[in-house]
Amino acid sequence: GQQLNQSPQSMFIQEGEDVSMNCTSSSIFNTWLWYKQDPGEGPVLLIALYKAGELTSNGRLTAQFGITRKDSFLNISASIPSDVGIYFCAGYNFNKFYFGSGTKLNVKP
Amino acid sequence: GAVVSQHPSWVICKSGTSVKIECRSLDFQATTMFWYRQFPKQSLMLMATSNEGSKATYEQGVEKDKFLINHASLTLSTLTVTSAHPEDSSFYICSARGLRGQVSYEQYFGPGTRLTVT
């Protein structure tokens, strides 16, 4: 199957710092999505990207669809305690979504 | 964003019994619904994809006779875990994909169902 490599696996940062995480794949995707999952809940869609090179923001979050269509990154600026959670990237092809292994974000107040 | 509900949110059952989990898209029509399983501290594992009115497509290694999926309408899909065993204990999450304007690639997740088999 198509594999997504997501890094870093976990991050410990201070409140107010910026965060960056990324996903890479050996396969090309038509769509990249970023989700956040809180413990015991389903993932919540943060940003969806549809075109290579696209840069999209959602509040303090910014994500980009790589030019090669094989990668994407997510930036969070000025992190706050409620940003804590697990962030997943997902690539979409042929009616299937493939998920990265997740980045666990810890924010110290 | 689009809303997907799941019921029940948690269930405890005895080994050998069957459990049904419902997934509903509340404010849009879901042309496709997905069922995932998630183990603690791991990513989501796709179990099956179902399109309304047709049989579900199961991922390799997922027993279709054990995990029965029905997608009877554009707003409801059900997953039935038959003859559940303790190893079936997990967090089951559904998601739905439908049309929002011209965009059909967004996927929205339900809140998940925690299944514990004793």
Short mmCIF file of C-alpha atoms in Angstrom, two decimals:
data_model
loop_
_atom_site.label_atom_id
_atom_site.label_comp_id
_atom_site.label_asym_id
_atom_site.label_seq_id
_atom_site.Cartn_x
_atom_site.Cartn_y
_atom_site.Cartn_z
CA GLY A 1 0.00 0.00 0.00
CA GLN A 2 0.94 3.63 -0.17
CA GLN A 3 2.99 4.72 2.83
CA LEU A 4 3.14 8.15 4.37
CA ASN A 5 6.15 9.07 6.47
CA GLN A 6 5.26 11.70 9.03
CA SER A 7 7.79 13.51 11.19
CA PRO A 8 8.57 14.29 13.83
CA GLN A 9 6.92 11.54 15.85
CA SER A 10 6.53 13.85 18.85
CA MET A 11 7.41 17.38 19.88
CA PHE A 12 7.72 19.18 23.19
CA ILE A 13 7.57 22.94 22.82
CA GLN A 14 7.02 26.07 24.88
CA GLU A 15 3.82 28.04 24.56
CA GLY A 16 4.27 30.76 21.96
CA GLU A 17 6.73 28.83 19.81
CA ASP A 18 6.10 27.93 16.19
CA VAL A 19 5.77 24.29 15.14
CA SER A 20 6.43 22.53 11.87
CA MET A 21 5.66 18.96 10.87
CA ASN A 22 5.69 17.23 7.51
CA CYS A 23 4.64 14.19 5.55
CA THR A 24 6.37 12.57 2.64
CA SER A 25 5.42 9.75 0.36
CA SER A 26 6.91 7.74 -2.47
CA SER A 27 3.54 8.06 -4.23
CA ILE A 28 1.80 11.05 -5.73
CA PHE A 29 -1.42 12.21 -4.11
CA ASN A 30 -4.24 14.30 -5.55
CA THR A 31 -5.22 15.74 -2.19
CA TRP A 32 -3.48 16.26 1.12
CA LEU A 33 -5.35 16.75 4.37
CA TRP A 34 -4.29 17.54 7.91
CA TYR A 35 -6.23 16.39 10.96
CA LYS A 36 -5.97 16.87 14.72
CA GLN A 37 -7.10 14.17 17.13
CA ASP A 38 -7.73 14.67 20.83
CA PRO A 39 -7.67 11.63 23.15
CA GLY A 40 -10.78 9.47 22.84
CA GLU A 41 -12.19 11.46 19.94
CA GLY A 42 -12.28 11.25 16.20
CA PRO A 43 -9.88 13.31 14.05
CA VAL A 44 -11.00 16.80 13.11
CA LEU A 45 -10.18 18.18 9.68
CA LEU A 46 -7.90 21.23 9.90
CA ILE A 47 -6.87 21.96 6.33
CA ALA A 48 -7.46 20.37 2.94
CA LEU A 49 -5.13 20.97 -0.03
CA TYR A 50 -6.11 20.23 -3.62
CA LYS A 51 -3.40 21.58 -5.93
CA ALA A 52 0.35 21.15 -6.08
CA GLY A 53 2.03 24.22 -4.64
CA GLU A 54 -1.12 25.34 -2.83
CA LEU A 55 -0.56 27.18 0.44
CA THR A 56 -3.59 27.42 2.70
CA SER A 57 -4.10 28.97 6.11
CA ASN A 58 -6.66 28.36 8.82
CA GLY A 59 -6.06 30.81 11.65
CA ARG A 60 -2.61 30.08 13.09
CA LEU A 61 -2.27 26.99 10.92
CA THR A 62 -0.66 26.99 7.49
CA ALA A 63 -0.23 23.97 5.24
CA GLN A 64 1.31 23.49 1.84
CA PHE A 65 0.86 20.89 -0.88
CA GLY A 66 4.32 20.08 -2.22
CA ILE A 67 5.15 20.81 -5.85
CA THR A 68 6.05 17.17 -6.47
CA ARG A 69 2.68 16.12 -4.95
CA LYS A 70 4.62 13.72 -2.74
CA ASP A 71 4.81 15.84 0.37
CA SER A 72 3.05 18.35 2.57
CA PHE A 73 3.85 20.34 5.67
CA LEU A 74 1.84 21.90 8.45
CA ASN A 75 2.97 24.92 10.45
CA ILE A 76 1.41 26.16 13.66
CA SER A 77 2.39 29.64 14.73
CA ALA A 78 2.40 30.99 18.28
CA SER A 79 1.35 27.70 19.84
CA ILE A 80 -1.07 27.64 22.77
CA PRO A 81 -1.87 24.88 25.28
CA SER A 82 -5.02 23.78 23.42
CA ASP A 83 -2.87 22.88 20.41
CA VAL A 84 -1.89 19.75 22.32
CA GLY A 85 -2.94 16.60 20.50
CA ILE A 86 -1.95 14.26 17.72
CA TYR A 87 -1.75 15.63 14.20
CA PHE A 88 -2.21 13.33 11.24
CA CYS A 89 -1.54 13.95 7.60
CA ALA A 90 -3.56 12.07 5.01
CA GLY A 91 -3.17 11.67 1.28
CA TYR A 92 -6.06 10.86 -1.02
CA ASN A 93 -6.02 8.73 -4.16
CA PHE A 94 -8.51 6.47 -5.90
CA ASN A 95 -11.23 6.73 -3.27
CA LYS A 96 -8.86 5.95 -0.40
CA PHE A 97 -7.23 7.98 2.29
CA TYR A 98 -3.80 7.01 3.56
CA PHE A 99 -2.70 8.27 6.96
CA GLY A 100 0.64 9.19 8.41
CA SER A 101 1.66 7.77 11.77
CA GLY A 102 0.93 11.04 13.56
CA THR A 103 2.87 13.76 15.34
CA LYS A 104 2.17 14.10 19.04
CA LEU A 105 2.41 17.74 20.10
CA ASN A 106 2.98 18.75 23.70
CA VAL A 107 2.86 22.43 24.63
CA LYS A 108 4.24 23.65 27.95
CA PRO A 109 2.44 26.71 29.32
CA GLY B 1 -17.68 21.80 8.76
CA ALA B 2 -19.74 18.70 8.09
CA VAL B 3 -20.96 16.72 11.09
CA VAL B 4 -20.70 12.97 11.49
CA SER B 5 -22.15 11.22 14.51
CA GLN B 6 -21.41 7.77 15.86
CA HIS B 7 -23.43 5.67 18.25
CA PRO B 8 -22.73 4.33 20.75
CA SER B 9 -19.69 6.27 21.93
CA TRP B 10 -18.62 3.32 24.05
CA VAL B 11 -19.84 -0.21 24.56
CA ILE B 12 -18.86 -3.16 26.72
CA CYS B 13 -19.99 -6.58 25.61
CA LYS B 14 -19.38 -10.19 26.48
CA SER B 15 -17.28 -12.46 24.33
CA GLY B 16 -19.36 -14.18 21.68
CA THR B 17 -21.99 -11.46 21.34
CA SER B 18 -22.45 -9.09 18.42
CA VAL B 19 -22.25 -5.33 18.54
CA LYS B 20 -23.62 -2.81 16.05
CA ILE B 21 -22.10 0.64 15.61
CA GLU B 22 -23.93 3.34 13.68
CA CYS B 23 -22.38 6.16 11.70
CA ARG B 24 -24.50 9.04 10.45
CA SER B 25 -23.74 12.08 8.36
CA LEU B 26 -26.00 14.74 9.87
CA ASP B 27 -25.87 17.64 7.45
CA PHE B 28 -24.69 16.19 4.16
CA GLN B 29 -25.16 13.15 2.00
CA ALA B 30 -22.27 10.74 2.28
CA THR B 31 -21.56 9.01 -1.00
CA THR B 32 -18.80 7.02 0.67
CA MET B 33 -18.22 5.99 4.24
CA PHE B 34 -15.06 4.53 5.70
CA TRP B 35 -14.50 2.43 8.79
CA TYR B 36 -11.24 2.60 10.67
CA ARG B 37 -9.77 0.88 13.65
CA GLN B 38 -7.28 2.58 15.90
CA PHE B 39 -5.08 0.96 18.49
CA PRO B 40 -3.66 3.02 21.35
CA LYS B 41 -1.00 5.50 20.25
CA GLN B 42 -1.23 4.34 16.66
CA SER B 43 -2.56 5.73 13.43
CA LEU B 44 -5.87 4.87 11.86
CA MET B 45 -6.12 1.55 10.07
CA LEU B 46 -8.65 1.45 7.25
CA MET B 47 -10.91 -1.57 7.54
CA ALA B 48 -13.35 -1.06 4.72
CA THR B 49 -14.89 1.41 2.31
CA SER B 50 -18.59 1.42 1.61
CA ASN B 51 -20.58 3.19 -1.05
CA GLU B 52 -24.29 3.65 -0.62
CA GLY B 53 -26.28 0.77 -2.05
CA SER B 54 -23.33 -1.46 -2.83
CA LYS B 55 -21.19 -3.98 -0.99
CA ALA B 56 -18.33 -2.76 1.10
CA THR B 57 -14.76 -3.16 -0.07
CA TYR B 58 -12.61 -4.65 2.68
CA GLU B 59 -8.91 -4.10 3.16
CA GLN B 60 -6.59 -7.05 3.08
CA GLY B 61 -6.64 -8.99 6.33
CA VAL B 62 -10.06 -7.72 7.46
CA GLU B 63 -12.62 -10.50 7.76
CA LYS B 64 -15.79 -9.42 6.03
CA ASP B 65 -17.88 -12.08 7.79
CA LYS B 66 -16.74 -10.78 11.13
CA PHE B 67 -17.07 -7.08 10.43
CA LEU B 68 -20.37 -6.66 8.61
CA ILE B 69 -20.87 -3.30 6.98
CA ASN B 70 -24.14 -1.97 5.66
CA HIS B 71 -24.51 1.39 3.92
CA ALA B 72 -28.25 1.46 3.44
CA SER B 73 -28.71 5.17 2.84
CA LEU B 74 -26.72 8.27 2.00
CA THR B 75 -26.65 9.23 5.67
CA LEU B 76 -26.21 5.94 7.52
CA SER B 77 -23.66 3.16 7.63
CA THR B 78 -23.43 0.43 10.25
CA LEU B 79 -20.59 -1.80 11.35
CA THR B 80 -21.52 -5.00 13.14
CA VAL B 81 -18.79 -6.87 14.97
CA THR B 82 -20.05 -10.43 15.05
CA SER B 83 -19.09 -12.96 17.71
CA ALA B 84 -16.82 -10.43 19.35
CA HIS B 85 -13.68 -11.53 21.16
CA PRO B 86 -11.36 -9.61 23.48
CA GLU B 87 -8.91 -9.01 20.63
CA ASP B 88 -11.65 -7.05 18.86
CA SER B 89 -11.50 -4.47 21.64
CA SER B 90 -10.46 -1.22 20.01
CA PHE B 91 -11.45 2.31 19.05
CA TYR B 92 -13.59 2.20 15.90
CA ILE B 93 -13.98 5.40 13.90
CA CYS B 94 -16.14 6.03 10.89
CA SER B 95 -15.76 8.80 8.39
CA ALA B 96 -17.91 10.10 5.61
CA ARG B 97 -17.11 11.72 2.33
CA GLY B 98 -19.69 13.60 0.36
CA LEU B 99 -20.22 16.49 -1.93
CA ARG B 100 -19.82 19.99 -0.58
CA GLY B 101 -20.24 22.29 -3.52
CA GLN B 102 -17.84 21.05 -6.16
CA VAL B 103 -15.46 19.45 -3.69
CA SER B 104 -15.79 15.77 -3.00
CA TYR B 105 -12.46 14.88 -1.46
CA GLU B 106 -12.99 16.02 2.10
CA GLN B 107 -13.43 13.34 4.71
CA TYR B 108 -15.11 13.99 8.04
CA PHE B 109 -14.77 11.72 11.03
CA GLY B 110 -17.20 10.62 13.67
CA PRO B 111 -16.24 10.86 17.34
CA GLY B 112 -15.39 7.16 17.55
CA THR B 113 -16.73 4.16 19.46
CA ARG B 114 -14.71 2.50 22.19
CA LEU B 115 -15.47 -1.24 22.15
CA THR B 116 -14.42 -3.39 25.07
CA VAL B 117 -15.05 -7.12 24.88
CA THR B 118 -14.83 -8.99 28.16
#
